[in-house]
Amino acid sequence: AQTVTQSQPEMSVQEAETVTLSCTYDTSENNYYLFWYKQPPSRQMILVIRQEAYKQQNATENRFSVNFQKAAKSFSLKISDSQLGDTAMYFCAFIHLGAGNNRKLIWGLGTSLAVNP
Amino acid sequence: GAGVSQSPRYKVAKRGQDVALRCDPISGHVSLFWYQQALGQGPEFLTYFQNEAQLDKSGLPSDRFFAERPEGSVSTLKIQRTQQEDSAVYLCASSYLTSLNRQGRTDTQYFGPGTRLTVL
């Protein structure tokens, strides 16, 4: 079975500090994508960052970066210089690129992040 | 260009009523997905279209749920005889993805704002 585990239901961080959200996943596939999505209270699911499993280099997007450990099946998200607008639910997800046509996202339960002033 | 849009944003239905939820994907996007998100949970896959073909409907919870995309663009998720357990946010996503097993930026799914369905 393919699963995604986010072990931190809630986290908080002070504005301008750094926070790391953890994610582990389980799959027998070798070819897949990993994602972090953000869902603010407004509910729109927004892509934060994406990592292709075949790439060894960790993805970065401005203040957001990941620590991708393929052997450990770990995909943590680091948010640097946290801003109030980062307050949201963060979901870790993956798609496996198997030979079939299914491209569904497999999701974790999410981590609720609060950035405090 | 415009993102994924969904309508209505909110829908209240009495138990037993039929509802129809609409999704307009990003223009040119081949693939379209429906997810169901219960309160406080992550999304759960419902169904997937590639153009007008429904390639996977394994996530539909019962035969009361039906989805279509007749012209390969707009999609409608229909729920017949709604039940209270159908209350959730229904998310639509699209991606510029073909059926080929290809790697690249096209596998990102872009989401609409969702429709919050409340069944009384």
PDB file of C-alpha atoms in Angstrom:
ATOM      1  CA  ALA A   1       0.000   0.000   0.000  1.00  0.00           C
ATOM      2  CA  GLN A   2       1.125   3.534  -0.674  1.00  0.00           C
ATOM      3  CA  THR A   3       0.895   5.869   2.282  1.00  0.00           C
ATOM      4  CA  VAL A   4       2.063   9.284   3.406  1.00  0.00           C
ATOM      5  CA  THR A   5       2.646  10.047   7.078  1.00  0.00           C
ATOM      6  CA  GLN A   6       2.847  13.490   8.593  1.00  0.00           C
ATOM      7  CA  SER A   7       3.619  12.951  12.251  1.00  0.00           C
ATOM      8  CA  GLN A   8       3.099  16.546  13.391  1.00  0.00           C
ATOM      9  CA  PRO A   9      -0.604  17.470  13.434  1.00  0.00           C
ATOM     10  CA  GLU A  10       0.130  21.008  14.637  1.00  0.00           C
ATOM     11  CA  MET A  11       3.170  23.248  14.782  1.00  0.00           C
ATOM     12  CA  SER A  12       3.871  26.840  15.560  1.00  0.00           C
ATOM     13  CA  VAL A  13       6.768  29.166  14.847  1.00  0.00           C
ATOM     14  CA  GLN A  14       7.645  32.753  15.541  1.00  0.00           C
ATOM     15  CA  GLU A  15       7.707  35.152  12.667  1.00  0.00           C
ATOM     16  CA  ALA A  16      11.117  35.289  10.941  1.00  0.00           C
ATOM     17  CA  GLU A  17      12.225  31.960  12.383  1.00  0.00           C
ATOM     18  CA  THR A  18      12.726  28.641  10.613  1.00  0.00           C
ATOM     19  CA  VAL A  19      10.482  25.620  10.888  1.00  0.00           C
ATOM     20  CA  THR A  20      10.687  22.099   9.469  1.00  0.00           C
ATOM     21  CA  LEU A  21       7.681  19.942   8.712  1.00  0.00           C
ATOM     22  CA  SER A  22       8.244  16.214   8.464  1.00  0.00           C
ATOM     23  CA  CYS A  23       6.863  13.724   5.982  1.00  0.00           C
ATOM     24  CA  THR A  24       7.565  10.076   5.368  1.00  0.00           C
ATOM     25  CA  TYR A  25       6.056   7.936   2.668  1.00  0.00           C
ATOM     26  CA  ASP A  26       5.902   4.350   1.645  1.00  0.00           C
ATOM     27  CA  THR A  27       5.922   3.091  -1.896  1.00  0.00           C
ATOM     28  CA  SER A  28       7.402   0.178  -3.782  1.00  0.00           C
ATOM     29  CA  GLU A  29       7.736   2.277  -6.905  1.00  0.00           C
ATOM     30  CA  ASN A  30      10.975   3.873  -7.976  1.00  0.00           C
ATOM     31  CA  ASN A  31       9.635   6.605 -10.213  1.00  0.00           C
ATOM     32  CA  TYR A  32       7.504   9.228  -8.553  1.00  0.00           C
ATOM     33  CA  TYR A  33       7.032  12.880  -7.705  1.00  0.00           C
ATOM     34  CA  LEU A  34       6.732  14.394  -4.253  1.00  0.00           C
ATOM     35  CA  PHE A  35       4.876  17.578  -3.407  1.00  0.00           C
ATOM     36  CA  TRP A  36       4.152  19.952  -0.615  1.00  0.00           C
ATOM     37  CA  TYR A  37       0.861  21.790  -0.918  1.00  0.00           C
ATOM     38  CA  LYS A  38      -0.375  24.623   1.264  1.00  0.00           C
ATOM     39  CA  GLN A  39      -4.035  25.158   2.126  1.00  0.00           C
ATOM     40  CA  PRO A  40      -4.775  28.473   3.850  1.00  0.00           C
ATOM     41  CA  PRO A  41      -8.068  29.010   5.645  1.00  0.00           C
ATOM     42  CA  SER A  42      -9.482  30.223   2.332  1.00  0.00           C
ATOM     43  CA  ARG A  43      -9.225  26.583   1.258  1.00  0.00           C
ATOM     44  CA  GLN A  44      -7.433  26.994  -2.101  1.00  0.00           C
ATOM     45  CA  MET A  45      -4.809  24.267  -2.377  1.00  0.00           C
ATOM     46  CA  ILE A  46      -1.570  25.868  -3.553  1.00  0.00           C
ATOM     47  CA  LEU A  47       1.577  24.115  -4.699  1.00  0.00           C
ATOM     48  CA  VAL A  48       4.559  25.023  -2.527  1.00  0.00           C
ATOM     49  CA  ILE A  49       7.323  22.849  -3.921  1.00  0.00           C
ATOM     50  CA  ARG A  50       7.876  19.762  -6.035  1.00  0.00           C
ATOM     51  CA  GLN A  51      10.611  17.116  -6.122  1.00  0.00           C
ATOM     52  CA  GLU A  52      11.236  14.497  -8.778  1.00  0.00           C
ATOM     53  CA  ALA A  53      12.405  11.258  -7.174  1.00  0.00           C
ATOM     54  CA  TYR A  54      15.102  10.701  -9.770  1.00  0.00           C
ATOM     55  CA  LYS A  55      16.788  13.988  -8.870  1.00  0.00           C
ATOM     56  CA  GLN A  56      19.269  13.865  -6.021  1.00  0.00           C
ATOM     57  CA  GLN A  57      19.422  17.623  -5.606  1.00  0.00           C
ATOM     58  CA  ASN A  58      16.942  19.001  -3.113  1.00  0.00           C
ATOM     59  CA  ALA A  59      14.352  21.360  -4.556  1.00  0.00           C
ATOM     60  CA  THR A  60      14.205  24.964  -3.388  1.00  0.00           C
ATOM     61  CA  GLU A  61      11.687  27.727  -4.006  1.00  0.00           C
ATOM     62  CA  ASN A  62      12.663  31.005  -2.384  1.00  0.00           C
ATOM     63  CA  ARG A  63      12.136  30.520   1.380  1.00  0.00           C
ATOM     64  CA  PHE A  64      10.984  26.929   0.936  1.00  0.00           C
ATOM     65  CA  SER A  65      13.313  23.981   0.604  1.00  0.00           C
ATOM     66  CA  VAL A  66      13.093  20.246   1.043  1.00  0.00           C
ATOM     67  CA  ASN A  67      15.315  17.571   2.493  1.00  0.00           C
ATOM     68  CA  PHE A  68      14.690  14.550   0.293  1.00  0.00           C
ATOM     69  CA  GLN A  69      16.130  11.300   1.590  1.00  0.00           C
ATOM     70  CA  LYS A  70      15.073   8.667  -0.920  1.00  0.00           C
ATOM     71  CA  ALA A  71      16.486   5.658   0.892  1.00  0.00           C
ATOM     72  CA  ALA A  72      14.763   6.692   4.106  1.00  0.00           C
ATOM     73  CA  LYS A  73      11.609   7.712   2.190  1.00  0.00           C
ATOM     74  CA  SER A  74      11.638  11.043   3.930  1.00  0.00           C
ATOM     75  CA  PHE A  75      10.615  14.399   2.452  1.00  0.00           C
ATOM     76  CA  SER A  76      10.686  17.251   4.954  1.00  0.00           C
ATOM     77  CA  LEU A  77       9.845  20.881   4.216  1.00  0.00           C
ATOM     78  CA  LYS A  78      11.877  23.739   5.635  1.00  0.00           C
ATOM     79  CA  ILE A  79      10.387  27.206   5.747  1.00  0.00           C
ATOM     80  CA  SER A  80      12.925  29.942   6.387  1.00  0.00           C
ATOM     81  CA  ASP A  81      12.139  33.471   7.587  1.00  0.00           C
ATOM     82  CA  SER A  82       8.552  32.465   8.376  1.00  0.00           C
ATOM     83  CA  GLN A  83       5.896  35.020   7.541  1.00  0.00           C
ATOM     84  CA  LEU A  84       2.386  35.476   8.880  1.00  0.00           C
ATOM     85  CA  GLY A  85       1.050  34.514   5.460  1.00  0.00           C
ATOM     86  CA  ASP A  86       2.620  31.086   5.838  1.00  0.00           C
ATOM     87  CA  THR A  87      -0.066  30.183   8.360  1.00  0.00           C
ATOM     88  CA  ALA A  88      -1.909  27.291   6.731  1.00  0.00           C
ATOM     89  CA  MET A  89      -2.399  23.567   6.568  1.00  0.00           C
ATOM     90  CA  TYR A  90       0.504  21.883   4.808  1.00  0.00           C
ATOM     91  CA  PHE A  91       0.032  18.606   2.997  1.00  0.00           C
ATOM     92  CA  CYS A  92       2.694  16.237   1.781  1.00  0.00           C
ATOM     93  CA  ALA A  93       1.708  14.155  -1.246  1.00  0.00           C
ATOM     94  CA  PHE A  94       3.154  12.003  -3.983  1.00  0.00           C
ATOM     95  CA  ILE A  95       2.294  10.667  -7.405  1.00  0.00           C
ATOM     96  CA  HIS A  96       3.858   7.548  -8.737  1.00  0.00           C
ATOM     97  CA  LEU A  97       4.541   7.417 -12.455  1.00  0.00           C
ATOM     98  CA  GLY A  98       3.797   3.791 -13.062  1.00  0.00           C
ATOM     99  CA  ALA A  99       2.977   2.257 -16.386  1.00  0.00           C
ATOM    100  CA  GLY A 100      -0.732   2.714 -15.798  1.00  0.00           C
ATOM    101  CA  ASN A 101      -2.600   5.891 -16.442  1.00  0.00           C
ATOM    102  CA  ASN A 102      -3.498   6.711 -12.860  1.00  0.00           C
ATOM    103  CA  ARG A 103      -1.874   9.912 -11.679  1.00  0.00           C
ATOM    104  CA  LYS A 104      -3.733  10.369  -8.418  1.00  0.00           C
ATOM    105  CA  LEU A 105      -2.119  12.193  -5.545  1.00  0.00           C
ATOM    106  CA  ILE A 106      -1.624  10.201  -2.345  1.00  0.00           C
ATOM    107  CA  TRP A 107      -1.946  12.592   0.592  1.00  0.00           C
ATOM    108  CA  GLY A 108      -0.890  12.841   4.192  1.00  0.00           C
ATOM    109  CA  LEU A 109      -3.258  14.104   6.859  1.00  0.00           C
ATOM    110  CA  GLY A 110      -1.593  17.482   6.994  1.00  0.00           C
ATOM    111  CA  THR A 111       0.246  19.676   9.480  1.00  0.00           C
ATOM    112  CA  SER A 112      -1.402  22.830  10.722  1.00  0.00           C
ATOM    113  CA  LEU A 113       1.236  25.554  10.931  1.00  0.00           C
ATOM    114  CA  ALA A 114       0.673  28.751  12.862  1.00  0.00           C
ATOM    115  CA  VAL A 115       3.116  31.627  12.447  1.00  0.00           C
ATOM    116  CA  ASN A 116       2.979  33.891  15.462  1.00  0.00           C
ATOM    117  CA  PRO A 117       3.871  37.595  15.418  1.00  0.00           C
TER     118      PRO A 117
ATOM    119  CA  GLY B   1      -4.163  32.577 -17.667  1.00  0.00           C
ATOM    120  CA  ALA B   2      -7.145  31.706 -15.504  1.00  0.00           C
ATOM    121  CA  GLY B   3      -6.836  28.976 -12.937  1.00  0.00           C
ATOM    122  CA  VAL B   4      -9.171  26.113 -12.168  1.00  0.00           C
ATOM    123  CA  SER B   5     -12.632  27.316 -11.254  1.00  0.00           C
ATOM    124  CA  GLN B   6     -15.400  25.484  -9.464  1.00  0.00           C
ATOM    125  CA  SER B   7     -19.042  26.259  -8.900  1.00  0.00           C
ATOM    126  CA  PRO B   8     -20.894  26.623  -6.737  1.00  0.00           C
ATOM    127  CA  ARG B   9     -18.483  27.491  -3.935  1.00  0.00           C
ATOM    128  CA  TYR B  10     -21.035  26.459  -1.335  1.00  0.00           C
ATOM    129  CA  LYS B  11     -23.948  24.085  -1.630  1.00  0.00           C
ATOM    130  CA  VAL B  12     -26.465  23.131   1.016  1.00  0.00           C
ATOM    131  CA  ALA B  13     -28.673  20.177   0.194  1.00  0.00           C
ATOM    132  CA  LYS B  14     -31.358  18.331   2.035  1.00  0.00           C
ATOM    133  CA  ARG B  15     -30.749  14.646   2.478  1.00  0.00           C
ATOM    134  CA  GLY B  16     -32.020  12.807  -0.546  1.00  0.00           C
ATOM    135  CA  GLN B  17     -31.531  15.648  -3.003  1.00  0.00           C
ATOM    136  CA  ASP B  18     -29.331  15.376  -6.078  1.00  0.00           C
ATOM    137  CA  VAL B  19     -26.469  17.834  -6.536  1.00  0.00           C
ATOM    138  CA  ALA B  20     -24.174  18.724  -9.421  1.00  0.00           C
ATOM    139  CA  LEU B  21     -20.751  20.267  -8.928  1.00  0.00           C
ATOM    140  CA  ARG B  22     -18.935  21.886 -11.811  1.00  0.00           C
ATOM    141  CA  CYS B  23     -15.249  22.184 -12.576  1.00  0.00           C
ATOM    142  CA  ASP B  24     -13.613  24.309 -15.282  1.00  0.00           C
ATOM    143  CA  PRO B  25      -9.990  23.204 -15.668  1.00  0.00           C
ATOM    144  CA  ILE B  26      -7.123  25.298 -16.922  1.00  0.00           C
ATOM    145  CA  SER B  27      -7.386  25.649 -20.696  1.00  0.00           C
ATOM    146  CA  GLY B  28      -5.344  22.979 -22.461  1.00  0.00           C
ATOM    147  CA  HIS B  29      -5.006  20.713 -19.468  1.00  0.00           C
ATOM    148  CA  VAL B  30      -5.539  17.121 -20.454  1.00  0.00           C
ATOM    149  CA  SER B  31      -6.067  15.529 -17.076  1.00  0.00           C
ATOM    150  CA  LEU B  32      -8.737  16.318 -14.541  1.00  0.00           C
ATOM    151  CA  PHE B  33      -9.111  14.946 -11.030  1.00  0.00           C
ATOM    152  CA  TRP B  34     -11.799  15.043  -8.379  1.00  0.00           C
ATOM    153  CA  TYR B  35     -10.937  14.716  -4.691  1.00  0.00           C
ATOM    154  CA  GLN B  36     -13.085  14.671  -1.575  1.00  0.00           C
ATOM    155  CA  GLN B  37     -11.797  16.380   1.553  1.00  0.00           C
ATOM    156  CA  ALA B  38     -13.590  15.725   4.818  1.00  0.00           C
ATOM    157  CA  LEU B  39     -13.214  18.247   7.616  1.00  0.00           C
ATOM    158  CA  GLY B  40      -9.736  18.121   9.118  1.00  0.00           C
ATOM    159  CA  GLN B  41      -8.531  15.477   6.685  1.00  0.00           C
ATOM    160  CA  GLY B  42      -6.365  15.291   3.616  1.00  0.00           C
ATOM    161  CA  PRO B  43      -8.006  14.960   0.227  1.00  0.00           C
ATOM    162  CA  GLU B  44      -9.054  11.540  -0.988  1.00  0.00           C
ATOM    163  CA  PHE B  45      -9.023  10.645  -4.663  1.00  0.00           C
ATOM    164  CA  LEU B  46     -12.396  10.130  -6.321  1.00  0.00           C
ATOM    165  CA  THR B  47     -11.897   9.920 -10.076  1.00  0.00           C
ATOM    166  CA  TYR B  48      -9.608  10.843 -12.965  1.00  0.00           C
ATOM    167  CA  PHE B  49     -10.199  11.879 -16.568  1.00  0.00           C
ATOM    168  CA  GLN B  50      -7.812  12.083 -19.448  1.00  0.00           C
ATOM    169  CA  ASN B  51      -9.600  14.252 -21.974  1.00  0.00           C
ATOM    170  CA  GLU B  52     -13.135  12.842 -22.057  1.00  0.00           C
ATOM    171  CA  ALA B  53     -12.154   9.345 -20.951  1.00  0.00           C
ATOM    172  CA  GLN B  54     -12.709   8.423 -17.334  1.00  0.00           C
ATOM    173  CA  LEU B  55      -9.658   6.268 -16.700  1.00  0.00           C
ATOM    174  CA  ASP B  56     -10.071   5.672 -13.003  1.00  0.00           C
ATOM    175  CA  LYS B  57     -13.160   5.881 -10.863  1.00  0.00           C
ATOM    176  CA  SER B  58     -11.951   3.599  -8.117  1.00  0.00           C
ATOM    177  CA  GLY B  59     -12.309   6.293  -5.453  1.00  0.00           C
ATOM    178  CA  LEU B  60     -16.002   6.977  -5.948  1.00  0.00           C
ATOM    179  CA  PRO B  61     -17.556   5.883  -2.646  1.00  0.00           C
ATOM    180  CA  SER B  62     -20.806   4.535  -4.042  1.00  0.00           C
ATOM    181  CA  ASP B  63     -22.895   4.281  -7.162  1.00  0.00           C
ATOM    182  CA  ARG B  64     -24.613   7.493  -6.105  1.00  0.00           C
ATOM    183  CA  PHE B  65     -21.532   9.330  -7.309  1.00  0.00           C
ATOM    184  CA  PHE B  66     -21.126   9.942 -11.008  1.00  0.00           C
ATOM    185  CA  ALA B  67     -18.676  12.123 -12.929  1.00  0.00           C
ATOM    186  CA  GLU B  68     -18.464  13.119 -16.554  1.00  0.00           C
ATOM    187  CA  ARG B  69     -16.362  15.221 -18.883  1.00  0.00           C
ATOM    188  CA  PRO B  70     -18.135  14.845 -22.200  1.00  0.00           C
ATOM    189  CA  GLU B  71     -16.076  17.261 -24.299  1.00  0.00           C
ATOM    190  CA  GLY B  72     -12.788  16.848 -22.529  1.00  0.00           C
ATOM    191  CA  SER B  73     -12.966  20.214 -20.808  1.00  0.00           C
ATOM    192  CA  VAL B  74     -15.605  21.042 -18.182  1.00  0.00           C
ATOM    193  CA  SER B  75     -16.413  18.269 -15.749  1.00  0.00           C
ATOM    194  CA  THR B  76     -19.431  17.669 -13.544  1.00  0.00           C
ATOM    195  CA  LEU B  77     -19.529  15.574 -10.397  1.00  0.00           C
ATOM    196  CA  LYS B  78     -23.052  14.463  -9.608  1.00  0.00           C
ATOM    197  CA  ILE B  79     -24.192  13.020  -6.330  1.00  0.00           C
ATOM    198  CA  GLN B  80     -27.582  11.420  -6.243  1.00  0.00           C
ATOM    199  CA  ARG B  81     -29.729  10.999  -3.147  1.00  0.00           C
ATOM    200  CA  THR B  82     -27.245  12.862  -0.965  1.00  0.00           C
ATOM    201  CA  GLN B  83     -26.484  11.566   2.509  1.00  0.00           C
ATOM    202  CA  GLN B  84     -25.020  13.378   5.502  1.00  0.00           C
ATOM    203  CA  GLU B  85     -21.741  11.512   5.091  1.00  0.00           C
ATOM    204  CA  ASP B  86     -21.356  13.187   1.692  1.00  0.00           C
ATOM    205  CA  SER B  87     -20.737  16.496   3.451  1.00  0.00           C
ATOM    206  CA  ALA B  88     -17.216  17.549   2.508  1.00  0.00           C
ATOM    207  CA  VAL B  89     -15.235  19.876   0.316  1.00  0.00           C
ATOM    208  CA  TYR B  90     -14.969  18.610  -3.239  1.00  0.00           C
ATOM    209  CA  LEU B  91     -11.761  19.653  -4.946  1.00  0.00           C
ATOM    210  CA  CYS B  92     -11.072  19.622  -8.639  1.00  0.00           C
ATOM    211  CA  ALA B  93      -7.557  19.671 -10.082  1.00  0.00           C
ATOM    212  CA  SER B  94      -6.142  19.689 -13.576  1.00  0.00           C
ATOM    213  CA  SER B  95      -2.747  19.013 -15.082  1.00  0.00           C
ATOM    214  CA  TYR B  96      -1.139  19.222 -18.486  1.00  0.00           C
ATOM    215  CA  LEU B  97      -0.359  15.565 -18.526  1.00  0.00           C
ATOM    216  CA  THR B  98      -0.471  12.941 -21.212  1.00  0.00           C
ATOM    217  CA  SER B  99      -0.794   9.228 -20.794  1.00  0.00           C
ATOM    218  CA  LEU B 100       2.877   8.762 -21.534  1.00  0.00           C
ATOM    219  CA  ASN B 101       5.112   7.953 -18.634  1.00  0.00           C
ATOM    220  CA  ARG B 102       7.042  11.122 -18.950  1.00  0.00           C
ATOM    221  CA  GLN B 103       8.953  13.143 -16.455  1.00  0.00           C
ATOM    222  CA  GLY B 104       8.790  16.879 -16.342  1.00  0.00           C
ATOM    223  CA  ARG B 105       6.858  19.801 -15.012  1.00  0.00           C
ATOM    224  CA  THR B 106       3.566  18.579 -16.400  1.00  0.00           C
ATOM    225  CA  ASP B 107       2.753  16.312 -13.501  1.00  0.00           C
ATOM    226  CA  THR B 108       1.813  19.132 -11.146  1.00  0.00           C
ATOM    227  CA  GLN B 109      -1.887  19.297 -10.370  1.00  0.00           C
ATOM    228  CA  TYR B 110      -3.428  22.736  -9.996  1.00  0.00           C
ATOM    229  CA  PHE B 111      -6.453  22.999  -7.782  1.00  0.00           C
ATOM    230  CA  GLY B 112      -9.657  24.953  -7.824  1.00  0.00           C
ATOM    231  CA  PRO B 113     -11.103  26.628  -4.721  1.00  0.00           C
ATOM    232  CA  GLY B 114     -13.386  23.684  -4.005  1.00  0.00           C
ATOM    233  CA  THR B 115     -17.099  23.315  -3.381  1.00  0.00           C
ATOM    234  CA  ARG B 116     -18.198  22.910   0.211  1.00  0.00           C
ATOM    235  CA  LEU B 117     -21.190  20.591   0.282  1.00  0.00           C
ATOM    236  CA  THR B 118     -23.308  20.431   3.407  1.00  0.00           C
ATOM    237  CA  VAL B 119     -26.048  17.836   3.544  1.00  0.00           C
ATOM    238  CA  LEU B 120     -28.683  18.471   6.202  1.00  0.00           C
TER     239      LEU B 120
END
